[in-house]
mmCIF file of C-alpha atoms in Angstrom:
data_model
loop_
_atom_site.group_PDB
_atom_site.id
_atom_site.type_symbol
_atom_site.label_atom_id
_atom_site.label_comp_id
_atom_site.label_asym_id
_atom_site.label_seq_id
_atom_site.Cartn_x
_atom_site.Cartn_y
_atom_site.Cartn_z
ATOM 1 C CA MET A 1 -61.626 25.270 42.346
ATOM 2 C CA PHE A 2 -65.152 24.752 40.997
ATOM 3 C CA PRO A 3 -67.327 25.526 44.073
ATOM 4 C CA ALA A 4 -70.539 25.874 42.046
ATOM 5 C CA LEU A 5 -70.097 22.339 40.718
ATOM 6 C CA LEU A 6 -69.770 20.879 44.198
ATOM 7 C CA SER A 7 -72.692 22.946 45.504
ATOM 8 C CA LYS A 8 -74.885 21.729 42.647
ATOM 9 C CA LEU A 9 -74.014 18.100 43.432
ATOM 10 C CA LYS A 10 -74.870 18.476 47.111
ATOM 11 C CA SER A 11 -78.111 20.331 46.336
ATOM 12 C CA GLU A 12 -79.326 17.695 43.876
ATOM 13 C CA LEU A 13 -78.498 14.795 46.183
ATOM 14 C CA ALA A 14 -80.118 16.600 49.116
ATOM 15 C CA ALA A 15 -83.323 16.837 47.057
ATOM 16 C CA ILE A 16 -83.161 13.103 46.321
ATOM 17 C CA LYS A 17 -82.646 12.283 50.014
ATOM 18 C CA LEU A 18 -85.547 14.504 51.037
ATOM 19 C CA THR A 19 -87.829 12.858 48.483
ATOM 20 C CA ILE A 20 -86.842 9.371 49.681
ATOM 21 C CA GLU A 21 -87.579 10.334 53.303
ATOM 22 C CA PHE A 22 -90.855 12.086 52.429
ATOM 23 C CA SER A 23 -92.172 9.212 50.343
ATOM 24 C CA ASP A 24 -91.365 6.712 53.079
ATOM 25 C CA SER A 25 -93.124 8.884 55.672
ATOM 26 C CA ALA A 26 -96.103 9.373 53.353
ATOM 27 C CA ARG A 27 -96.544 5.618 53.010
ATOM 28 C CA ASP A 28 -96.549 5.220 56.784
ATOM 29 C CA TYR A 29 -98.964 8.123 57.213
ATOM 30 C CA ILE A 30 -101.461 6.830 54.679
ATOM 31 C CA ALA A 31 -101.276 3.305 56.052
ATOM 32 C CA ASP A 32 -102.346 4.644 59.472
ATOM 33 C CA ARG A 33 -105.324 6.700 58.216
ATOM 34 C CA ASP A 34 -108.862 5.361 58.181
ATOM 35 C CA VAL A 35 -110.920 4.657 55.054
ATOM 36 C CA ARG A 36 -112.638 8.072 55.067
ATOM 37 C CA VAL A 37 -109.317 9.925 54.856
ATOM 38 C CA LYS A 38 -108.122 7.722 52.030
ATOM 39 C CA LYS A 39 -111.298 8.392 50.069
ATOM 40 C CA LYS A 40 -110.533 12.108 50.120
ATOM 41 C CA LEU A 41 -107.479 11.551 47.950
ATOM 42 C CA ALA A 42 -108.056 12.517 44.331
ATOM 43 C CA VAL A 43 -106.644 9.267 42.980
ATOM 44 C CA GLY A 44 -106.260 5.705 44.100
ATOM 45 C CA ILE A 45 -103.372 4.627 46.310
ATOM 46 C CA PRO A 46 -100.805 2.264 44.754
ATOM 47 C CA SER A 47 -100.018 -0.893 46.606
ATOM 48 C CA ASN A 48 -97.178 -0.654 49.077
ATOM 49 C CA THR A 49 -95.020 -2.892 46.862
ATOM 50 C CA ASP A 50 -95.721 -0.895 43.711
ATOM 51 C CA TRP A 51 -94.993 2.400 45.467
ATOM 52 C CA ARG A 52 -91.748 1.154 46.991
ATOM 53 C CA THR A 53 -90.672 -0.332 43.661
ATOM 54 C CA TYR A 54 -91.252 2.997 41.945
ATOM 55 C CA ASP A 55 -89.283 4.912 44.602
ATOM 56 C CA HIS A 56 -86.498 2.324 44.390
ATOM 57 C CA CYS A 57 -86.153 2.720 40.619
ATOM 58 C CA VAL A 58 -86.490 6.505 40.482
ATOM 59 C CA ALA A 59 -84.002 7.086 43.294
ATOM 60 C CA LEU A 60 -81.317 4.784 41.876
ATOM 61 C CA ILE A 61 -81.646 6.070 38.314
ATOM 62 C CA ARG A 62 -81.574 9.701 39.448
ATOM 63 C CA ILE A 63 -78.613 9.198 41.813
ATOM 64 C CA TYR A 64 -76.668 7.654 38.944
ATOM 65 C CA ALA A 65 -77.604 10.509 36.596
ATOM 66 C CA VAL A 66 -76.351 13.081 39.129
ATOM 67 C CA TYR A 67 -73.137 11.069 39.554
ATOM 68 C CA GLU A 68 -72.484 10.791 35.815
ATOM 69 C CA MET A 69 -73.249 14.465 35.176
ATOM 70 C CA PHE A 70 -70.935 15.528 37.980
ATOM 71 C CA ILE A 71 -68.004 13.460 36.709
ATOM 72 C CA GLU A 72 -68.470 14.696 33.141
ATOM 73 C CA GLU A 73 -68.768 18.321 34.283
ATOM 74 C CA LEU A 74 -65.682 17.911 36.483
ATOM 75 C CA ILE A 75 -63.640 16.656 33.540
ATOM 76 C CA THR A 76 -65.072 19.374 31.286
ATOM 77 C CA SER A 77 -64.134 22.065 33.807
ATOM 78 C CA SER A 78 -60.639 20.622 34.182
ATOM 79 C CA LEU A 79 -60.075 20.660 30.432
ATOM 80 C CA SER A 80 -61.124 24.313 30.310
ATOM 81 C CA LEU A 81 -58.250 25.193 32.687
ATOM 82 C CA LEU A 82 -55.499 23.494 30.701
ATOM 83 C CA PRO A 83 -54.840 26.421 28.323
ATOM 84 C CA ASN A 84 -54.039 28.544 31.407
ATOM 85 C CA LEU A 85 -51.383 26.043 32.468
ATOM 86 C CA TYR A 86 -49.856 24.575 29.328
ATOM 87 C CA SER A 87 -49.476 25.365 25.662
ATOM 88 C CA TYR A 88 -50.986 22.636 23.502
ATOM 89 C CA GLU A 89 -47.509 21.497 22.485
ATOM 90 C CA ASP A 90 -46.547 21.089 26.143
ATOM 91 C CA LEU A 91 -49.423 18.704 26.900
ATOM 92 C CA THR A 92 -48.344 15.099 27.269
ATOM 93 C CA THR A 93 -48.198 12.977 24.135
ATOM 94 C CA LYS A 94 -50.883 10.790 25.709
ATOM 95 C CA MET A 95 -53.258 13.743 26.071
ATOM 96 C CA ARG A 96 -52.659 15.030 22.542
ATOM 97 C CA ASN A 97 -53.186 11.539 21.121
ATOM 98 C CA GLU A 98 -56.357 11.151 23.170
ATOM 99 C CA HIS A 99 -57.640 14.465 21.834
ATOM 100 C CA ARG A 100 -56.917 13.483 18.234
ATOM 101 C CA ASN A 101 -58.447 10.023 18.616
ATOM 102 C CA GLY A 102 -61.443 11.499 20.396
ATOM 103 C CA ILE A 103 -62.169 13.868 17.516
ATOM 104 C CA ALA A 104 -61.860 11.002 15.043
ATOM 105 C CA ASN A 105 -64.322 9.049 17.176
ATOM 106 C CA LEU A 106 -66.766 11.974 17.355
ATOM 107 C CA LEU A 107 -66.932 12.972 13.693
ATOM 108 C CA PRO A 108 -69.062 10.034 12.474
ATOM 109 C CA LYS A 109 -71.424 10.412 15.469
ATOM 110 C CA LEU A 110 -72.336 14.078 15.174
ATOM 111 C CA HIS A 111 -75.805 13.213 13.858
ATOM 112 C CA TYR A 112 -76.714 11.893 17.323
ATOM 113 C CA ALA A 113 -78.841 14.252 19.428
ATOM 114 C CA ARG A 114 -76.303 14.319 22.268
ATOM 115 C CA TYR A 115 -73.768 15.914 19.897
ATOM 116 C CA SER A 116 -76.148 18.343 18.206
ATOM 117 C CA HIS A 117 -74.213 21.298 19.647
ATOM 118 C CA LEU A 118 -71.052 20.224 17.779
ATOM 119 C CA THR A 119 -70.200 20.657 14.096
ATOM 120 C CA PRO A 120 -67.413 19.081 12.027
ATOM 121 C CA HIS A 121 -66.189 22.540 11.049
ATOM 122 C CA GLN A 122 -65.864 23.703 14.659
ATOM 123 C CA LEU A 123 -64.128 20.520 15.849
ATOM 124 C CA ILE A 124 -61.601 20.573 13.037
ATOM 125 C CA THR A 125 -61.055 24.338 13.271
ATOM 126 C CA ASP A 126 -60.413 24.177 17.022
ATOM 127 C CA TYR A 127 -58.039 21.245 16.540
ATOM 128 C CA HIS A 128 -56.146 23.088 13.800
ATOM 129 C CA LYS A 129 -55.811 26.188 15.993
ATOM 130 C CA ALA A 130 -54.471 24.070 18.867
ATOM 131 C CA LEU A 131 -51.901 22.374 16.605
ATOM 132 C CA SER A 132 -50.906 25.796 15.243
ATOM 133 C CA GLY A 133 -50.059 27.016 18.735
ATOM 134 C CA GLN A 134 -52.865 29.576 19.032
ATOM 135 C CA GLN A 135 -53.830 30.592 22.565
ATOM 136 C CA PRO A 136 -56.165 29.928 24.171
ATOM 137 C CA TYR A 137 -56.830 26.629 22.462
ATOM 138 C CA VAL A 138 -60.083 24.709 22.891
ATOM 139 C CA ILE A 139 -60.450 20.999 23.629
ATOM 140 C CA ALA A 140 -63.936 19.628 23.045
ATOM 141 C CA PRO A 141 -64.638 17.741 26.293
ATOM 142 C CA GLU A 142 -66.643 15.146 24.366
ATOM 143 C CA SER A 143 -63.359 13.936 22.855
ATOM 144 C CA PHE A 144 -62.283 12.823 26.355
ATOM 145 C CA LEU A 145 -65.644 11.721 27.737
ATOM 146 C CA ARG A 146 -66.421 8.793 25.473
ATOM 147 C CA HIS A 147 -67.172 5.600 27.371
ATOM 148 C CA GLU A 148 -69.453 2.692 26.615
ATOM 149 C CA GLN A 149 -69.803 1.281 30.128
ATOM 150 C CA ASN A 150 -71.401 2.586 33.308
ATOM 151 C CA LEU A 151 -69.030 4.641 35.417
ATOM 152 C CA ASN A 152 -67.577 1.779 37.424
ATOM 153 C CA LEU A 153 -64.161 2.207 39.012
ATOM 154 C CA SER A 154 -62.253 0.985 35.952
ATOM 155 C CA THR A 155 -64.106 3.381 33.628
ATOM 156 C CA LEU A 156 -63.685 6.205 36.140
ATOM 157 C CA GLN A 157 -59.935 5.594 36.308
ATOM 158 C CA GLU A 158 -59.687 5.426 32.529
ATOM 159 C CA LEU A 159 -61.460 8.774 32.075
ATOM 160 C CA PHE A 160 -59.242 10.624 34.550
ATOM 161 C CA SER A 161 -56.111 8.863 33.354
ATOM 162 C CA LYS A 162 -56.648 10.524 29.972
ATOM 163 C CA LEU A 163 -55.943 13.812 31.754
ATOM 164 C CA GLY A 164 -52.883 12.408 33.476
ATOM 165 C CA ILE A 165 -54.725 12.009 36.786
ATOM 166 C CA ASP A 166 -53.851 8.540 38.067
ATOM 167 C CA ASN A 167 -53.690 6.681 41.387
ATOM 168 C CA ASN A 168 -57.442 7.109 41.814
ATOM 169 C CA GLU A 169 -58.194 3.738 43.446
ATOM 170 C CA ALA A 170 -55.660 4.533 46.172
ATOM 171 C CA TRP A 171 -57.378 7.879 46.686
ATOM 172 C CA LEU A 172 -60.741 6.188 47.101
ATOM 173 C CA SER A 173 -59.318 3.648 49.541
ATOM 174 C CA ASN A 174 -57.497 6.190 51.703
ATOM 175 C CA HIS A 175 -59.702 9.283 51.543
ATOM 176 C CA ARG A 176 -61.305 10.366 54.817
ATOM 177 C CA LEU A 177 -64.823 10.653 53.300
ATOM 178 C CA ILE A 178 -64.853 7.061 52.054
ATOM 179 C CA LYS A 179 -63.508 5.826 55.383
ATOM 180 C CA GLU A 180 -66.152 7.840 57.233
ATOM 181 C CA TYR A 181 -68.877 6.439 54.978
ATOM 182 C CA PHE A 182 -68.039 2.830 55.820
ATOM 183 C CA ILE A 183 -67.745 3.672 59.527
ATOM 184 C CA ILE A 184 -71.246 5.216 59.454
ATOM 185 C CA LYS A 185 -72.592 2.248 57.508
ATOM 186 C CA GLY A 186 -70.819 -0.216 59.781
ATOM 187 C CA SER A 187 -69.283 -2.051 56.847
ATOM 188 C CA ARG A 188 -65.820 -3.297 55.901
ATOM 189 C CA SER A 189 -66.571 -3.145 52.203
ATOM 190 C CA THR A 190 -64.493 -1.238 49.633
ATOM 191 C CA ALA A 191 -65.297 1.691 47.372
ATOM 192 C CA LYS A 192 -64.970 -0.601 44.366
ATOM 193 C CA SER A 193 -67.432 -3.213 45.629
ATOM 194 C CA GLU A 194 -69.869 -0.569 46.908
ATOM 195 C CA LEU A 195 -69.868 1.179 43.537
ATOM 196 C CA ASN A 196 -70.348 -2.135 41.719
ATOM 197 C CA ALA A 197 -73.294 -3.022 43.948
ATOM 198 C CA PHE A 198 -74.883 0.376 43.345
ATOM 199 C CA LEU A 199 -74.435 0.005 39.579
ATOM 200 C CA GLU A 200 -76.023 -3.458 39.620
ATOM 201 C CA TYR A 201 -79.098 -2.076 41.385
ATOM 202 C CA ARG A 202 -79.213 0.917 39.045
ATOM 203 C CA ASN A 203 -78.953 -1.240 35.910
ATOM 204 C CA ALA A 204 -81.676 -3.564 37.162
ATOM 205 C CA ALA A 205 -83.878 -0.554 37.984
ATOM 206 C CA ALA A 206 -83.492 0.739 34.441
ATOM 207 C CA HIS A 207 -83.695 -2.514 32.481
ATOM 208 C CA LYS A 208 -84.958 -5.492 34.495
ATOM 209 C CA LYS A 209 -87.748 -6.855 36.638
ATOM 210 C CA ILE A 210 -87.266 -5.693 40.225
ATOM 211 C CA GLU A 211 -86.850 -8.592 42.612
ATOM 212 C CA ASN A 212 -85.092 -6.905 45.528
ATOM 213 C CA ILE A 213 -86.585 -3.570 46.617
ATOM 214 C CA LEU A 214 -84.220 -1.429 48.642
ATOM 215 C CA GLY A 215 -85.572 0.283 51.720
ATOM 216 C CA LYS A 216 -85.174 3.906 52.754
ATOM 217 C CA GLU A 217 -81.888 3.418 54.630
ATOM 218 C CA SER A 218 -80.216 1.588 51.748
ATOM 219 C CA LEU A 219 -81.244 4.258 49.246
ATOM 220 C CA LEU A 220 -80.006 7.004 51.581
ATOM 221 C CA ASN A 221 -76.723 5.133 52.020
ATOM 222 C CA TYR A 222 -76.174 4.954 48.270
ATOM 223 C CA SER A 223 -76.934 8.650 47.949
ATOM 224 C CA LEU A 224 -74.350 9.402 50.644
ATOM 225 C CA PHE A 225 -71.833 7.070 49.015
ATOM 226 C CA ILE A 226 -72.154 8.742 45.608
ATOM 227 C CA GLU A 227 -71.840 12.168 47.236
ATOM 228 C CA SER A 228 -68.664 11.021 49.006
ATOM 229 C CA LEU A 229 -67.278 9.443 45.840
ATOM 230 C CA CYS A 230 -67.875 12.612 43.815
ATOM 231 C CA GLU A 231 -66.289 14.816 46.463
ATOM 232 C CA VAL A 232 -63.260 12.515 46.595
ATOM 233 C CA MET A 233 -62.789 12.840 42.827
ATOM 234 C CA TYR A 234 -63.286 16.599 43.112
ATOM 235 C CA GLU A 235 -60.422 16.735 45.611
ATOM 236 C CA ARG A 236 -58.342 14.419 43.424
ATOM 237 C CA VAL A 237 -58.629 16.846 40.503
ATOM 238 C CA TYR A 238 -57.983 19.816 42.813
ATOM 239 C CA HIS A 239 -54.849 18.088 44.139
ATOM 240 C CA TRP A 240 -53.628 17.457 40.579
ATOM 241 C CA LEU A 241 -54.249 21.041 39.471
ATOM 242 C CA GLU A 242 -52.453 22.409 42.532
ATOM 243 C CA GLU A 243 -49.480 20.153 41.769
ATOM 244 C CA GLN A 244 -49.317 21.439 38.199
ATOM 245 C CA LYS A 245 -49.323 25.050 39.403
ATOM 246 C CA ILE A 246 -46.551 24.340 41.905
ATOM 247 C CA ILE A 247 -44.448 22.488 39.302
ATOM 248 C CA LEU A 248 -44.876 25.318 36.790
ATOM 249 C CA GLY A 249 -44.029 27.960 39.389
ATOM 250 C CA ASN A 250 -47.458 29.607 39.105
ATOM 251 C CA LYS A 251 -47.921 29.438 42.880
ATOM 252 C CA ALA A 252 -46.008 28.402 45.984
ATOM 253 C CA TYR A 253 -46.692 26.902 49.380
ATOM 254 C CA ILE A 254 -46.655 29.400 52.224
ATOM 255 C CA GLY A 255 -46.269 26.898 55.014
ATOM 256 C CA GLU A 256 -47.131 23.603 56.684
ATOM 257 C CA VAL A 257 -49.234 22.466 59.640
ATOM 258 C CA ASN A 258 -47.154 21.072 62.500
ATOM 259 C CA LYS A 259 -49.645 21.024 65.408
ATOM 260 C CA SER A 260 -53.421 20.911 65.797
ATOM 261 C CA PHE A 261 -55.967 21.346 68.573
ATOM 262 C CA ARG A 262 -59.763 21.124 68.961
ATOM 263 C CA LYS A 263 -59.977 18.243 66.482
ATOM 264 C CA GLY A 264 -58.014 20.106 63.825
ATOM 265 C CA ARG A 265 -59.968 23.353 63.891
ATOM 266 C CA ILE A 266 -57.078 25.192 65.537
ATOM 267 C CA ILE A 267 -53.730 24.628 63.860
ATOM 268 C CA ILE A 268 -50.202 25.806 64.458
ATOM 269 C CA ALA A 269 -48.441 26.410 61.166
ATOM 270 C CA MET A 270 -44.985 27.490 60.097
ATOM 271 C CA ILE A 271 -45.593 30.317 57.612
ATOM 272 C CA GLU A 272 -43.208 32.395 55.499
ATOM 273 C CA ASN A 273 -43.394 35.104 52.800
ATOM 274 C CA ALA A 274 -47.126 35.730 53.162
ATOM 275 C CA THR A 275 -49.690 38.234 54.382
ATOM 276 C CA VAL A 276 -52.443 36.343 56.186
ATOM 277 C CA ASN A 277 -55.836 37.855 57.056
ATOM 278 C CA ILE A 278 -58.954 36.634 58.813
ATOM 279 C CA GLY A 279 -61.369 35.682 56.028
ATOM 280 C CA ASP A 280 -58.660 34.514 53.637
ATOM 281 C CA ILE A 281 -59.240 31.164 51.957
ATOM 282 C CA LEU A 282 -56.378 28.708 52.291
ATOM 283 C CA VAL A 283 -55.815 25.442 50.417
ATOM 284 C CA PHE A 284 -54.669 22.486 52.525
ATOM 285 C CA LYS A 285 -53.043 19.668 50.569
ATOM 286 C CA GLY A 286 -51.738 16.242 51.566
ATOM 287 C CA ASP A 287 -51.318 12.704 50.243
ATOM 288 C CA TYR A 288 -55.045 11.946 49.968
ATOM 289 C CA TYR A 289 -56.815 15.271 50.343
ATOM 290 C CA CYS A 290 -56.933 18.797 48.961
ATOM 291 C CA TYR A 291 -59.566 21.266 50.126
ATOM 292 C CA GLU A 292 -60.183 24.871 51.117
ATOM 293 C CA ALA A 293 -60.879 26.398 54.511
ATOM 294 C CA ILE A 294 -61.600 29.977 55.577
ATOM 295 C CA ILE A 295 -59.415 31.543 58.267
ATOM 296 C CA SER A 296 -61.667 32.360 61.230
ATOM 297 C CA SER A 297 -58.963 33.517 63.660
ATOM 298 C CA ILE A 298 -55.239 34.263 63.845
ATOM 299 C CA GLN A 299 -52.993 34.155 66.901
ATOM 300 C CA VAL A 300 -49.397 35.321 67.253
ATOM 301 C CA ASN A 301 -47.684 34.561 70.572
ATOM 302 C CA SER A 302 -51.128 33.690 72.030
ATOM 303 C CA VAL A 303 -52.528 37.109 71.059
ATOM 304 C CA ASP A 304 -55.480 37.414 68.671
ATOM 305 C CA VAL A 305 -54.732 39.558 65.626
ATOM 306 C CA PRO A 306 -56.784 40.352 62.481
ATOM 307 C CA ASN A 307 -53.822 39.830 60.142
ATOM 308 C CA ILE A 308 -50.084 39.381 59.993
ATOM 309 C CA VAL A 309 -47.318 40.028 57.481
ATOM 310 C CA VAL A 310 -44.771 37.209 57.614
ATOM 311 C CA THR A 311 -41.353 37.472 55.991
ATOM 312 C CA ALA A 312 -39.008 35.009 57.699
ATOM 313 C CA MET A 313 -40.385 31.645 58.834
ATOM 314 C CA GLN A 314 -42.741 32.165 61.768
ATOM 315 C CA GLU A 315 -45.106 30.026 63.831
ATOM 316 C CA ILE A 316 -48.695 31.303 63.948
ATOM 317 C CA GLY A 317 -52.023 29.922 65.118
ATOM 318 C CA ILE A 318 -54.891 29.681 62.640
ATOM 319 C CA GLY A 319 -58.513 28.833 63.338
ATOM 320 C CA THR A 320 -60.670 27.278 60.602
ATOM 321 C CA GLU A 321 -64.296 26.177 60.341
ATOM 322 C CA ILE A 322 -63.336 22.629 59.319
ATOM 323 C CA PRO A 323 -60.636 20.244 60.601
ATOM 324 C CA VAL A 324 -57.167 20.372 59.034
ATOM 325 C CA PRO A 325 -54.711 17.423 59.228
ATOM 326 C CA LEU A 326 -51.174 17.534 60.530
ATOM 327 C CA SER A 327 -48.445 18.013 57.899
ATOM 328 C CA ALA A 328 -50.865 19.626 55.447
ATOM 329 C CA LYS A 329 -49.101 21.915 52.996
ATOM 330 C CA ILE A 330 -50.654 25.367 52.833
ATOM 331 C CA SER A 331 -51.178 27.736 49.920
ATOM 332 C CA PHE A 332 -53.568 30.542 49.038
ATOM 333 C CA GLN A 333 -56.651 29.895 46.948
ATOM 334 C CA GLY A 334 -56.242 30.585 43.229
#
């Protein structure tokens, strides 16, 4: 869908995690050195409390910034695909009203620095072209991204609901990545409460006196949680876009997974009307997931083959680099 967006998220959070780990190790290293080594440093050493407070604040504020940017870029990217799926007139009344109200909300705020790239003429011209049925139309993403609160679960749901993407709390509760996160953490908490706790720490880091300094493990946990949350929403949007393409007849499923081995990395699927090759990228979609996997092997009647042309329904074995669930519906990427 938007692989560069997901790669950017993971890269930025990996840098944050590495910095958290390095800073914690540096504190331990310096604490164990003798006075002569410390004197060789070009500047004085902050107190342990001051250093940890700084790391606490910087990490939380930066993790939130990466989270907010990702969500806004995900929505922006989704809006850019709409003209390929629907004419403006065929968008839901809710979406068209949201677009109109968003423009009305933007116009008196264009003097703010964050909107310096927008002009009244361009907003109104693009809106007029969309109403006139011109293709491709343009929807300024800022008209959908307005929100006054931090991106808590309610705000997150409201933003995606504007696009017609609902049922997001259920996705967060049932998605494998969120479940895995709480298993790793050893917690029975919920995505909603975890996000609220993170936002409380972030807000305090940005605006208040710090009374509770989080340690390395807690900061790393929040980084992992935000990464999981973002990837869940990425899959939620992917799932929605795939559904729209299926409904519109722009693509079709080629099969379904009915058996799996080696923890889901070898699947048996019923395939029809498709040419399948090693190296192809397939999309696997289910109730609470939607992701891609590359075909690493193909077997027909227990014989390895590089590809197969399937006309009538046929059972074939497919190897992938990541696990695939039972009953997953299968389609080609794109």
